[in-house]
Amino acid sequence: MAKIYEGKSVGKGVKIGVVASQFNKFITQRLVDGCLKELQGRGVVKNDIRLAWVPGAYEIPIVALKLAKKKNVDGVICLGAVVRGETMHFDLVARGAAEGIAQVSLATGKPVIFGVLTTDTVDQAYKRSEPKGDNKGRDAALAALEMINLLSQV
Ligand code: INI
């Protein structure tokens, strides 16, 4: 029989870093709220969560790296909202954040979760940060716990 690994989103004893961007804070605050609520609901204790606010999504990777390097951080959740405007800025910021976050994860061997919304409109981003319905901050919390658990098994 093959050995099968499957992570479970359990939070007991887990230590988490969260990096969130101030840009579009009326959206990112909702992602942070959904994320923290899910983490605590699954057993992560408040004292084991570190939350850092950065100016924009482009600044997320460097702070995620510093957190991910800490012995007492098992994984990092990155939250932001990059909304397409009329310029190239969207692509540069979105790609910088996505590639930087992936690099941090591979460089540290810890899960660094991409919870950065990239949408055409503010309305689309708002709808993905609902307190009760679709909330990508909550999804990011679940993914982080699942990956931490999975990596502890593999
Ligand atoms: N940062 C975001 O997080 N979301 C955006 O939509 C955005 N736009 O559209 O420009 C944005 N720009 C700021 C960027 O992340 C940096 O903070 C800035 O360029 C300074 O490095």
GROMACS .gro file of N, CA and C and ligand atoms in nm:
model
  483
    1MET      N    1   0.085  -0.121   0.000
    1MET     CA    2   0.000   0.000   0.000
    1MET      C    3   0.088   0.125   0.000
    2ALA      N    4   0.058   0.216  -0.086
    2ALA     CA    5   0.135   0.341  -0.091
    2ALA      C    6   0.116   0.421   0.037
    3LYS      N    7   0.220   0.494   0.074
    3LYS     CA    8   0.206   0.582   0.191
    3LYS      C    9   0.145   0.713   0.140
    4ILE      N   10   0.034   0.749   0.199
    4ILE     CA   11  -0.036   0.870   0.153
    4ILE      C   12  -0.030   0.977   0.261
    5TYR      N   13   0.008   1.096   0.221
    5TYR     CA   14   0.015   1.209   0.315
    5TYR      C   15  -0.097   1.306   0.282
    6GLU      N   16  -0.166   1.350   0.384
    6GLU     CA   17  -0.271   1.449   0.364
    6GLU      C   18  -0.274   1.541   0.485
    7GLY      N   19  -0.261   1.671   0.460
    7GLY     CA   20  -0.258   1.765   0.572
    7GLY      C   21  -0.397   1.792   0.626
    8LYS      N   22  -0.401   1.822   0.756
    8LYS     CA   23  -0.529   1.861   0.819
    8LYS      C   24  -0.513   2.002   0.874
    9SER      N   25  -0.617   2.080   0.866
    9SER     CA   26  -0.609   2.219   0.912
    9SER      C   27  -0.632   2.228   1.063
   10VAL      N   28  -0.532   2.179   1.138
   10VAL     CA   29  -0.541   2.186   1.284
   10VAL      C   30  -0.442   2.290   1.336
   11GLY      N   31  -0.486   2.367   1.435
   11GLY     CA   32  -0.404   2.480   1.480
   11GLY      C   33  -0.334   2.462   1.613
   12LYS      N   34  -0.358   2.350   1.682
   12LYS     CA   35  -0.301   2.333   1.816
   12LYS      C   36  -0.148   2.338   1.810
   13GLY      N   37  -0.089   2.428   1.887
   13GLY     CA   38   0.057   2.437   1.896
   13GLY      C   39   0.123   2.505   1.777
   14VAL      N   40   0.043   2.554   1.681
   14VAL     CA   41   0.100   2.615   1.560
   14VAL      C   42   0.131   2.763   1.582
   15LYS      N   43   0.246   2.806   1.527
   15LYS     CA   44   0.288   2.947   1.540
   15LYS      C   45   0.290   3.009   1.400
   16ILE      N   46   0.221   3.121   1.388
   16ILE     CA   47   0.195   3.176   1.255
   16ILE      C   48   0.235   3.323   1.245
   17GLY      N   49   0.292   3.360   1.131
   17GLY     CA   50   0.314   3.501   1.099
   17GLY      C   51   0.212   3.542   0.993
   18VAL      N   52   0.160   3.663   1.006
   18VAL     CA   53   0.069   3.716   0.905
   18VAL      C   54   0.126   3.849   0.857
   19VAL      N   55   0.138   3.866   0.726
   19VAL     CA   56   0.183   3.993   0.669
   19VAL      C   57   0.068   4.048   0.585
   20ALA      N   58   0.025   4.169   0.615
   20ALA     CA   59  -0.089   4.228   0.543
   20ALA      C   60  -0.051   4.366   0.492
   21SER      N   61  -0.108   4.401   0.376
   21SER     CA   62  -0.074   4.532   0.320
   21SER      C   63  -0.180   4.637   0.354
   22GLN      N   64  -0.129   4.759   0.380
   22GLN     CA   65  -0.217   4.873   0.414
   22GLN      C   66  -0.292   4.922   0.290
   23PHE      N   67  -0.233   4.902   0.173
   23PHE     CA   68  -0.296   4.948   0.048
   23PHE      C   69  -0.432   4.876   0.035
   24ASN      N   70  -0.536   4.951   0.005
   24ASN     CA   71  -0.673   4.895   0.001
   24ASN      C   72  -0.710   4.831   0.135
   25LYS      N   73  -0.679   4.904   0.243
   25LYS     CA   74  -0.700   4.845   0.377
   25LYS      C   75  -0.847   4.813   0.405
   26PHE      N   76  -0.938   4.885   0.341
   26PHE     CA   77  -1.079   4.855   0.365
   26PHE      C   78  -1.112   4.712   0.318
   27ILE      N   79  -1.027   4.657   0.231
   27ILE     CA   80  -1.042   4.517   0.191
   27ILE      C   81  -0.949   4.427   0.274
   28THR      N   82  -0.823   4.468   0.287
   28THR     CA   83  -0.727   4.378   0.353
   28THR      C   84  -0.760   4.358   0.502
   29GLN      N   85  -0.822   4.459   0.565
   29GLN     CA   86  -0.862   4.440   0.705
   29GLN      C   87  -0.964   4.326   0.716
   30ARG      N   88  -1.050   4.317   0.615
   30ARG     CA   89  -1.151   4.209   0.616
   30ARG      C   90  -1.084   4.072   0.594
   31LEU      N   91  -0.976   4.071   0.514
   31LEU     CA   92  -0.902   3.945   0.495
   31LEU      C   93  -0.833   3.906   0.626
   32VAL      N   94  -0.773   4.007   0.691
   32VAL     CA   95  -0.704   3.979   0.819
   32VAL      C   96  -0.804   3.927   0.922
   33ASP      N   97  -0.920   3.992   0.929
   33ASP     CA   98  -1.021   3.949   1.028
   33ASP      C   99  -1.064   3.805   1.003
   34GLY      N  100  -1.089   3.773   0.876
   34GLY     CA  101  -1.132   3.636   0.841
   34GLY      C  102  -1.023   3.535   0.873
   35CYS      N  103  -0.899   3.575   0.847
   35CYS     CA  104  -0.783   3.488   0.871
   35CYS      C  105  -0.764   3.462   1.020
   36LEU      N  106  -0.762   3.568   1.100
   36LEU     CA  107  -0.737   3.551   1.244
   36LEU      C  108  -0.850   3.472   1.311
   37LYS      N  109  -0.971   3.498   1.267
   37LYS     CA  110  -1.086   3.426   1.324
   37LYS      C  111  -1.073   3.276   1.296
   38GLU      N  112  -1.036   3.241   1.174
   38GLU     CA  113  -1.023   3.099   1.138
   38GLU      C  114  -0.908   3.034   1.215
   39LEU      N  115  -0.795   3.104   1.223
   39LEU     CA  116  -0.679   3.048   1.295
   39LEU      C  117  -0.717   3.018   1.440
   40GLN      N  118  -0.779   3.117   1.505
   40GLN     CA  119  -0.813   3.098   1.646
   40GLN      C  120  -0.923   2.994   1.663
   41GLY      N  121  -1.017   2.991   1.568
   41GLY     CA  122  -1.123   2.890   1.573
   41GLY      C  123  -1.068   2.749   1.562
   42ARG      N  124  -0.951   2.737   1.500
   42ARG     CA  125  -0.891   2.604   1.482
   42ARG      C  126  -0.781   2.575   1.584
   43GLY      N  127  -0.771   2.661   1.685
   43GLY     CA  128  -0.685   2.628   1.798
   43GLY      C  129  -0.552   2.700   1.806
   44VAL      N  130  -0.526   2.794   1.715
   44VAL     CA  131  -0.402   2.872   1.728
   44VAL      C  132  -0.425   2.977   1.837
   45VAL      N  133  -0.333   2.986   1.933
   45VAL     CA  134  -0.354   3.082   2.042
   45VAL      C  135  -0.303   3.221   1.999
   46LYS      N  136  -0.371   3.324   2.050
   46LYS     CA  137  -0.341   3.463   2.012
   46LYS      C  138  -0.193   3.496   2.020
   47ASN      N  139  -0.129   3.452   2.129
   47ASN     CA  140   0.012   3.483   2.152
   47ASN      C  141   0.105   3.420   2.050
   48ASP      N  142   0.056   3.324   1.976
   48ASP     CA  143   0.137   3.256   1.873
   48ASP      C  144   0.111   3.311   1.734
   49ILE      N  145   0.042   3.426   1.727
   49ILE     CA  146   0.019   3.492   1.597
   49ILE      C  147   0.090   3.626   1.599
   50ARG      N  148   0.176   3.648   1.498
   50ARG     CA  149   0.241   3.780   1.482
   50ARG      C  150   0.185   3.841   1.355
   51LEU      N  151   0.136   3.964   1.365
   51LEU     CA  152   0.078   4.033   1.249
   51LEU      C  153   0.161   4.155   1.215
   52ALA      N  154   0.209   4.164   1.091
   52ALA     CA  155   0.287   4.280   1.047
   52ALA      C  156   0.216   4.348   0.930
   53TRP      N  157   0.198   4.480   0.939
   53TRP     CA  158   0.136   4.557   0.830
   53TRP      C  159   0.246   4.621   0.746
   54VAL      N  160   0.240   4.604   0.617
   54VAL     CA  161   0.338   4.666   0.525
   54VAL      C  162   0.262   4.768   0.438
   55PRO      N  163   0.335   4.861   0.372
   55PRO     CA  164   0.263   4.964   0.294
   55PRO      C  165   0.178   4.906   0.180
   56GLY      N  166   0.237   4.820   0.099
   56GLY     CA  167   0.162   4.763  -0.015
   56GLY      C  168   0.207   4.620  -0.039
   57ALA      N  169   0.138   4.553  -0.132
   57ALA     CA  170   0.166   4.411  -0.157
   57ALA      C  171   0.312   4.388  -0.200
   58TYR      N  172   0.369   4.488  -0.264
   58TYR     CA  173   0.507   4.473  -0.311
   58TYR      C  174   0.606   4.455  -0.195
   59GLU      N  175   0.572   4.508  -0.080
   59GLU     CA  176   0.661   4.500   0.037
   59GLU      C  177   0.639   4.372   0.119
   60ILE      N  178   0.543   4.290   0.079
   60ILE     CA  179   0.512   4.171   0.161
   60ILE      C  180   0.631   4.074   0.169
   61PRO      N  181   0.698   4.040   0.059
   61PRO     CA  182   0.798   3.932   0.065
   61PRO      C  183   0.910   3.954   0.166
   62ILE      N  184   0.962   4.075   0.177
   62ILE     CA  185   1.078   4.094   0.266
   62ILE      C  186   1.040   4.074   0.413
   63VAL      N  187   0.919   4.113   0.448
   63VAL     CA  188   0.876   4.094   0.587
   63VAL      C  189   0.838   3.946   0.609
   64ALA      N  190   0.779   3.887   0.506
   64ALA     CA  191   0.748   3.743   0.514
   64ALA      C  192   0.877   3.663   0.534
   65LEU      N  193   0.984   3.704   0.467
   65LEU     CA  194   1.112   3.634   0.480
   65LEU      C  195   1.164   3.643   0.623
   66LYS      N  196   1.159   3.763   0.680
   66LYS     CA  197   1.211   3.781   0.816
   66LYS      C  198   1.131   3.695   0.915
   67LEU      N  199   1.001   3.692   0.896
   67LEU     CA  200   0.917   3.611   0.986
   67LEU      C  201   0.942   3.462   0.965
   68ALA      N  202   0.948   3.421   0.838
   68ALA     CA  203   0.964   3.278   0.807
   68ALA      C  204   1.097   3.223   0.859
   69LYS      N  205   1.195   3.310   0.873
   69LYS     CA  206   1.327   3.265   0.922
   69LYS      C  207   1.328   3.239   1.072
   70LYS      N  208   1.226   3.288   1.141
   70LYS     CA  209   1.224   3.272   1.288
   70LYS      C  210   1.196   3.126   1.326
   71LYS      N  211   1.265   3.081   1.428
   71LYS     CA  212   1.246   2.943   1.476
   71LYS      C  213   1.104   2.922   1.525
   72ASN      N  214   1.049   3.027   1.588
   72ASN     CA  215   0.914   3.011   1.645
   72ASN      C  216   0.803   3.056   1.550
   73VAL      N  217   0.827   3.045   1.421
   73VAL     CA  218   0.720   3.066   1.321
   73VAL      C  219   0.717   2.943   1.229
   74ASP      N  220   0.602   2.879   1.222
   74ASP     CA  221   0.590   2.757   1.140
   74ASP      C  222   0.549   2.787   0.996
   75GLY      N  223   0.486   2.902   0.977
   75GLY     CA  224   0.442   2.937   0.842
   75GLY      C  225   0.395   3.081   0.840
   76VAL      N  226   0.384   3.137   0.721
   76VAL     CA  227   0.347   3.278   0.709
   76VAL      C  228   0.230   3.290   0.610
   77ILE      N  229   0.137   3.376   0.644
   77ILE     CA  230   0.022   3.403   0.557
   77ILE      C  231   0.034   3.546   0.505
   78CYS      N  232   0.030   3.562   0.374
   78CYS     CA  233   0.044   3.695   0.313
   78CYS      C  234  -0.091   3.740   0.258
   79LEU      N  235  -0.134   3.858   0.300
   79LEU     CA  236  -0.266   3.908   0.262
   79LEU      C  237  -0.255   4.045   0.198
   80GLY      N  238  -0.319   4.063   0.084
   80GLY     CA  239  -0.315   4.192   0.016
   80GLY      C  240  -0.428   4.199  -0.086
   81ALA      N  241  -0.439   4.316  -0.148
   81ALA     CA  242  -0.540   4.335  -0.253
   81ALA      C  243  -0.480   4.424  -0.361
   82VAL      N  244  -0.450   4.362  -0.474
   82VAL     CA  245  -0.396   4.438  -0.587
   82VAL      C  246  -0.507   4.448  -0.692
   83VAL      N  247  -0.548   4.571  -0.720
   83VAL     CA  248  -0.661   4.593  -0.810
   83VAL      C  249  -0.610   4.658  -0.938
   84ARG      N  250  -0.650   4.600  -1.050
   84ARG     CA  251  -0.600   4.648  -1.180
   84ARG      C  252  -0.650   4.790  -1.207
   85GLY      N  253  -0.558   4.877  -1.242
   85GLY     CA  254  -0.598   5.011  -1.282
   85GLY      C  255  -0.578   5.023  -1.432
   86GLU      N  256  -0.543   5.138  -1.476
   86GLU     CA  257  -0.524   5.159  -1.620
   86GLU      C  258  -0.376   5.143  -1.657
   87THR      N  259  -0.291   5.116  -1.559
   87THR     CA  260  -0.147   5.118  -1.585
   87THR      C  261  -0.084   4.979  -1.571
   88MET      N  262   0.044   4.974  -1.601
   88MET     CA  263   0.127   4.854  -1.587
   88MET      C  264   0.152   4.820  -1.440
   89HIS      N  265   0.124   4.917  -1.353
   89HIS     CA  266   0.160   4.900  -1.213
   89HIS      C  267   0.102   4.771  -1.155
   90PHE      N  268  -0.021   4.741  -1.195
   90PHE     CA  269  -0.088   4.620  -1.144
   90PHE      C  270  -0.001   4.497  -1.165
   91ASP      N  271   0.043   4.479  -1.291
   91ASP     CA  272   0.120   4.359  -1.324
   91ASP      C  273   0.251   4.353  -1.247
   92LEU      N  274   0.315   4.467  -1.234
   92LEU     CA  275   0.445   4.471  -1.165
   92LEU      C  276   0.428   4.438  -1.017
   93VAL      N  277   0.328   4.500  -0.956
   93VAL     CA  278   0.307   4.478  -0.812
   93VAL      C  279   0.261   4.333  -0.788
   94ALA      N  280   0.165   4.287  -0.870
   94ALA     CA  281   0.111   4.152  -0.850
   94ALA      C  282   0.220   4.047  -0.871
   95ARG      N  283   0.299   4.063  -0.977
   95ARG     CA  284   0.405   3.966  -1.004
   95ARG      C  285   0.515   3.971  -0.898
   96GLY      N  286   0.550   4.093  -0.859
   96GLY     CA  287   0.654   4.108  -0.754
   96GLY      C  288   0.612   4.038  -0.626
   97ALA      N  289   0.486   4.055  -0.589
   97ALA     CA  290   0.437   3.992  -0.466
   97ALA      C  291   0.434   3.840  -0.482
   98ALA      N  292   0.377   3.793  -0.592
   98ALA     CA  293   0.361   3.648  -0.610
   98ALA      C  294   0.496   3.577  -0.617
   99GLU      N  295   0.587   3.631  -0.697
   99GLU     CA  296   0.717   3.565  -0.712
   99GLU      C  297   0.800   3.574  -0.584
  100GLY      N  298   0.792   3.689  -0.519
  100GLY     CA  299   0.866   3.707  -0.393
  100GLY      C  300   0.817   3.610  -0.287
  101ILE      N  301   0.686   3.594  -0.278
  101ILE     CA  302   0.628   3.505  -0.176
  101ILE      C  303   0.669   3.360  -0.205
  102ALA      N  304   0.666   3.320  -0.331
  102ALA     CA  305   0.708   3.183  -0.367
  102ALA      C  306   0.854   3.161  -0.331
  103GLN      N  307   0.937   3.260  -0.356
  103GLN     CA  308   1.081   3.248  -0.324
  103GLN      C  309   1.103   3.230  -0.174
  104VAL      N  310   1.027   3.306  -0.094
  104VAL     CA  311   1.044   3.297   0.051
  104VAL      C  312   1.010   3.156   0.099
  105SER      N  313   0.905   3.100   0.042
  105SER     CA  314   0.865   2.966   0.084
  105SER      C  315   0.973   2.863   0.051
  106LEU      N  316   1.025   2.869  -0.070
  106LEU     CA  317   1.126   2.770  -0.111
  106LEU      C  318   1.258   2.793  -0.039
  107ALA      N  319   1.292   2.919  -0.014
  107ALA     CA  320   1.419   2.949   0.053
  107ALA      C  321   1.419   2.906   0.199
  108THR      N  322   1.303   2.910   0.263
  108THR     CA  323   1.298   2.878   0.406
  108THR      C  324   1.244   2.737   0.431
  109GLY      N  325   1.182   2.677   0.330
  109GLY     CA  326   1.122   2.544   0.349
  109GLY      C  327   0.996   2.548   0.433
  110LYS      N  328   0.938   2.666   0.447
  110LYS     CA  329   0.814   2.678   0.526
  110LYS      C  330   0.701   2.726   0.435
  111PRO      N  331   0.578   2.688   0.467
  111PRO     CA  332   0.467   2.736   0.384
  111PRO      C  333   0.450   2.887   0.398
  112VAL      N  334   0.446   2.954   0.286
  112VAL     CA  335   0.421   3.098   0.284
  112VAL      C  336   0.304   3.115   0.187
  113ILE      N  337   0.190   3.146   0.243
  113ILE     CA  338   0.064   3.135   0.168
  113ILE      C  339   0.031   3.264   0.094
  114PHE      N  340  -0.009   3.247  -0.031
  114PHE     CA  341  -0.041   3.360  -0.118
  114PHE      C  342  -0.189   3.396  -0.103
  115GLY      N  343  -0.217   3.486  -0.012
  115GLY     CA  344  -0.355   3.532   0.009
  115GLY      C  345  -0.370   3.674  -0.042
  116VAL      N  346  -0.308   3.700  -0.156
  116VAL     CA  347  -0.315   3.834  -0.215
  116VAL      C  348  -0.418   3.831  -0.327
  117LEU      N  349  -0.524   3.909  -0.312
  117LEU     CA  350  -0.626   3.917  -0.417
  117LEU      C  351  -0.568   3.994  -0.534
  118THR      N  352  -0.591   3.946  -0.655
  118THR     CA  353  -0.553   4.021  -0.775
  118THR      C  354  -0.679   4.026  -0.862
  119THR      N  355  -0.739   4.142  -0.869
  119THR     CA  356  -0.869   4.153  -0.937
  119THR      C  357  -0.871   4.272  -1.032
  120ASP      N  358  -0.971   4.271  -1.120
  120ASP     CA  359  -0.989   4.383  -1.212
  120ASP      C  360  -1.053   4.502  -1.142
  121THR      N  361  -1.142   4.474  -1.049
  121THR     CA  362  -1.217   4.584  -0.985
  121THR      C  363  -1.213   4.571  -0.832
  122VAL      N  364  -1.238   4.685  -0.768
  122VAL     CA  365  -1.248   4.687  -0.622
  122VAL      C  366  -1.366   4.600  -0.577
  123ASP      N  367  -1.473   4.606  -0.655
  123ASP     CA  368  -1.593   4.529  -0.620
  123ASP      C  369  -1.563   4.379  -0.613
  124GLN      N  370  -1.485   4.330  -0.709
  124GLN     CA  371  -1.449   4.187  -0.709
  124GLN      C  372  -1.369   4.153  -0.584
  125ALA      N  373  -1.275   4.241  -0.550
  125ALA     CA  374  -1.193   4.215  -0.431
  125ALA      C  375  -1.279   4.219  -0.304
  126TYR      N  376  -1.371   4.315  -0.299
  126TYR     CA  377  -1.458   4.328  -0.182
  126TYR      C  378  -1.540   4.200  -0.162
  127LYS      N  379  -1.587   4.146  -0.275
  127LYS     CA  380  -1.671   4.025  -0.268
  127LYS      C  381  -1.592   3.901  -0.225
  128ARG      N  382  -1.460   3.908  -0.234
  128ARG     CA  383  -1.378   3.794  -0.190
  128ARG      C  384  -1.327   3.812  -0.047
  129SER      N  385  -1.381   3.914   0.018
  129SER     CA  386  -1.338   3.939   0.156
  129SER      C  387  -1.460   3.953   0.247
  130GLU      N  388  -1.564   3.878   0.216
  130GLU     CA  389  -1.688   3.886   0.294
  130GLU      C  390  -1.666   3.833   0.436
  131PRO      N  391  -1.720   3.902   0.537
  131PRO     CA  392  -1.705   3.851   0.674
  131PRO      C  393  -1.769   3.713   0.692
  132LYS      N  394  -1.882   3.691   0.624
  132LYS     CA  395  -1.951   3.561   0.643
  132LYS      C  396  -1.940   3.470   0.520
  133GLY      N  397  -1.940   3.524   0.400
  133GLY     CA  398  -1.935   3.442   0.279
  133GLY      C  399  -1.792   3.414   0.235
  134ASP      N  400  -1.767   3.433   0.106
  134ASP     CA  401  -1.634   3.408   0.048
  134ASP      C  402  -1.531   3.503   0.112
  135ASN      N  403  -1.429   3.445   0.173
  135ASN     CA  404  -1.324   3.529   0.235
  135ASN      C  405  -1.189   3.460   0.214
  136LYS      N  406  -1.105   3.520   0.130
  136LYS     CA  407  -0.977   3.457   0.095
  136LYS      C  408  -0.877   3.461   0.210
  137GLY      N  409  -0.902   3.546   0.308
  137GLY     CA  410  -0.818   3.545   0.428
  137GLY      C  411  -0.843   3.418   0.508
  138ARG      N  412  -0.970   3.380   0.516
  138ARG     CA  413  -1.003   3.255   0.585
  138ARG      C  414  -0.945   3.136   0.508
  139ASP      N  415  -0.959   3.137   0.375
  139ASP     CA  416  -0.903   3.027   0.294
  139ASP      C  417  -0.752   3.017   0.314
  140ALA      N  418  -0.686   3.132   0.323
  140ALA     CA  419  -0.540   3.134   0.341
  140ALA      C  420  -0.502   3.072   0.476
  141ALA      N  421  -0.582   3.100   0.579
  141ALA     CA  422  -0.557   3.041   0.712
  141ALA      C  423  -0.566   2.889   0.704
  142LEU      N  424  -0.670   2.840   0.636
  142LEU     CA  425  -0.688   2.695   0.623
  142LEU      C  426  -0.572   2.632   0.546
  143ALA      N  427  -0.530   2.700   0.439
  143ALA     CA  428  -0.419   2.647   0.358
  143ALA      C  429  -0.290   2.642   0.440
  144ALA      N  430  -0.267   2.746   0.520
  144ALA     CA  431  -0.144   2.750   0.602
  144ALA      C  432  -0.142   2.634   0.701
  145LEU      N  433  -0.252   2.615   0.772
  145LEU     CA  434  -0.257   2.507   0.872
  145LEU      C  435  -0.243   2.370   0.805
  146GLU      N  436  -0.309   2.355   0.691
  146GLU     CA  437  -0.300   2.227   0.617
  146GLU      C  438  -0.156   2.200   0.574
  147MET      N  439  -0.089   2.301   0.522
  147MET     CA  440   0.048   2.282   0.473
  147MET      C  441   0.147   2.256   0.587
  148ILE      N  442   0.127   2.325   0.699
  148ILE     CA  443   0.216   2.303   0.815
  148ILE      C  444   0.201   2.159   0.862
  149ASN      N  445   0.077   2.113   0.869
  149ASN     CA  446   0.051   1.976   0.912
  149ASN      C  447   0.107   1.875   0.811
  150LEU      N  448   0.087   1.903   0.683
  150LEU     CA  449   0.137   1.812   0.578
  150LEU      C  450   0.290   1.801   0.582
  151LEU      N  451   0.356   1.916   0.593
  151LEU     CA  452   0.504   1.914   0.593
  151LEU      C  453   0.560   1.845   0.716
  152SER      N  454   0.481   1.845   0.825
  152SER     CA  455   0.530   1.775   0.945
  152SER      C  456   0.521   1.622   0.926
  153GLN      N  457   0.442   1.578   0.830
  153GLN     CA  458   0.428   1.434   0.804
  153GLN      C  459   0.524   1.382   0.698
  154VAL      N  460   0.546   1.462   0.594
  154VAL     CA  461   0.619   1.413   0.476
  154VAL      C  462   0.766   1.392   0.510
  155INI     N1  463  -0.020   4.794  -0.367
  155INI     C1  464  -0.122   4.710  -0.336
  155INI     O1  465  -0.113   4.637  -0.237
  155INI     N2  466  -0.233   4.704  -0.414
  155INI     C2  467  -0.246   4.782  -0.526
  155INI     O2  468  -0.354   4.774  -0.593
  155INI     C3  469  -0.142   4.871  -0.561
  155INI     N3  470  -0.153   4.956  -0.679
  155INI     O3  471  -0.255   4.948  -0.748
  155INI     O4  472  -0.065   5.033  -0.707
  155INI     C4  473  -0.026   4.876  -0.477
  155INI     N4  474   0.077   4.958  -0.503
  155INI     C5  475   0.177   4.991  -0.404
  155INI     C6  476   0.291   4.892  -0.401
  155INI     O5  477   0.251   4.770  -0.343
  155INI     C7  478   0.409   4.945  -0.318
  155INI     O6  479   0.366   4.969  -0.187
  155INI     C8  480   0.468   5.076  -0.375
  155INI     O7  481   0.497   5.062  -0.513
  155INI     C9  482   0.599   5.111  -0.301
  155INI     O8  483   0.698   5.010  -0.322
   0.00000   0.00000   0.00000
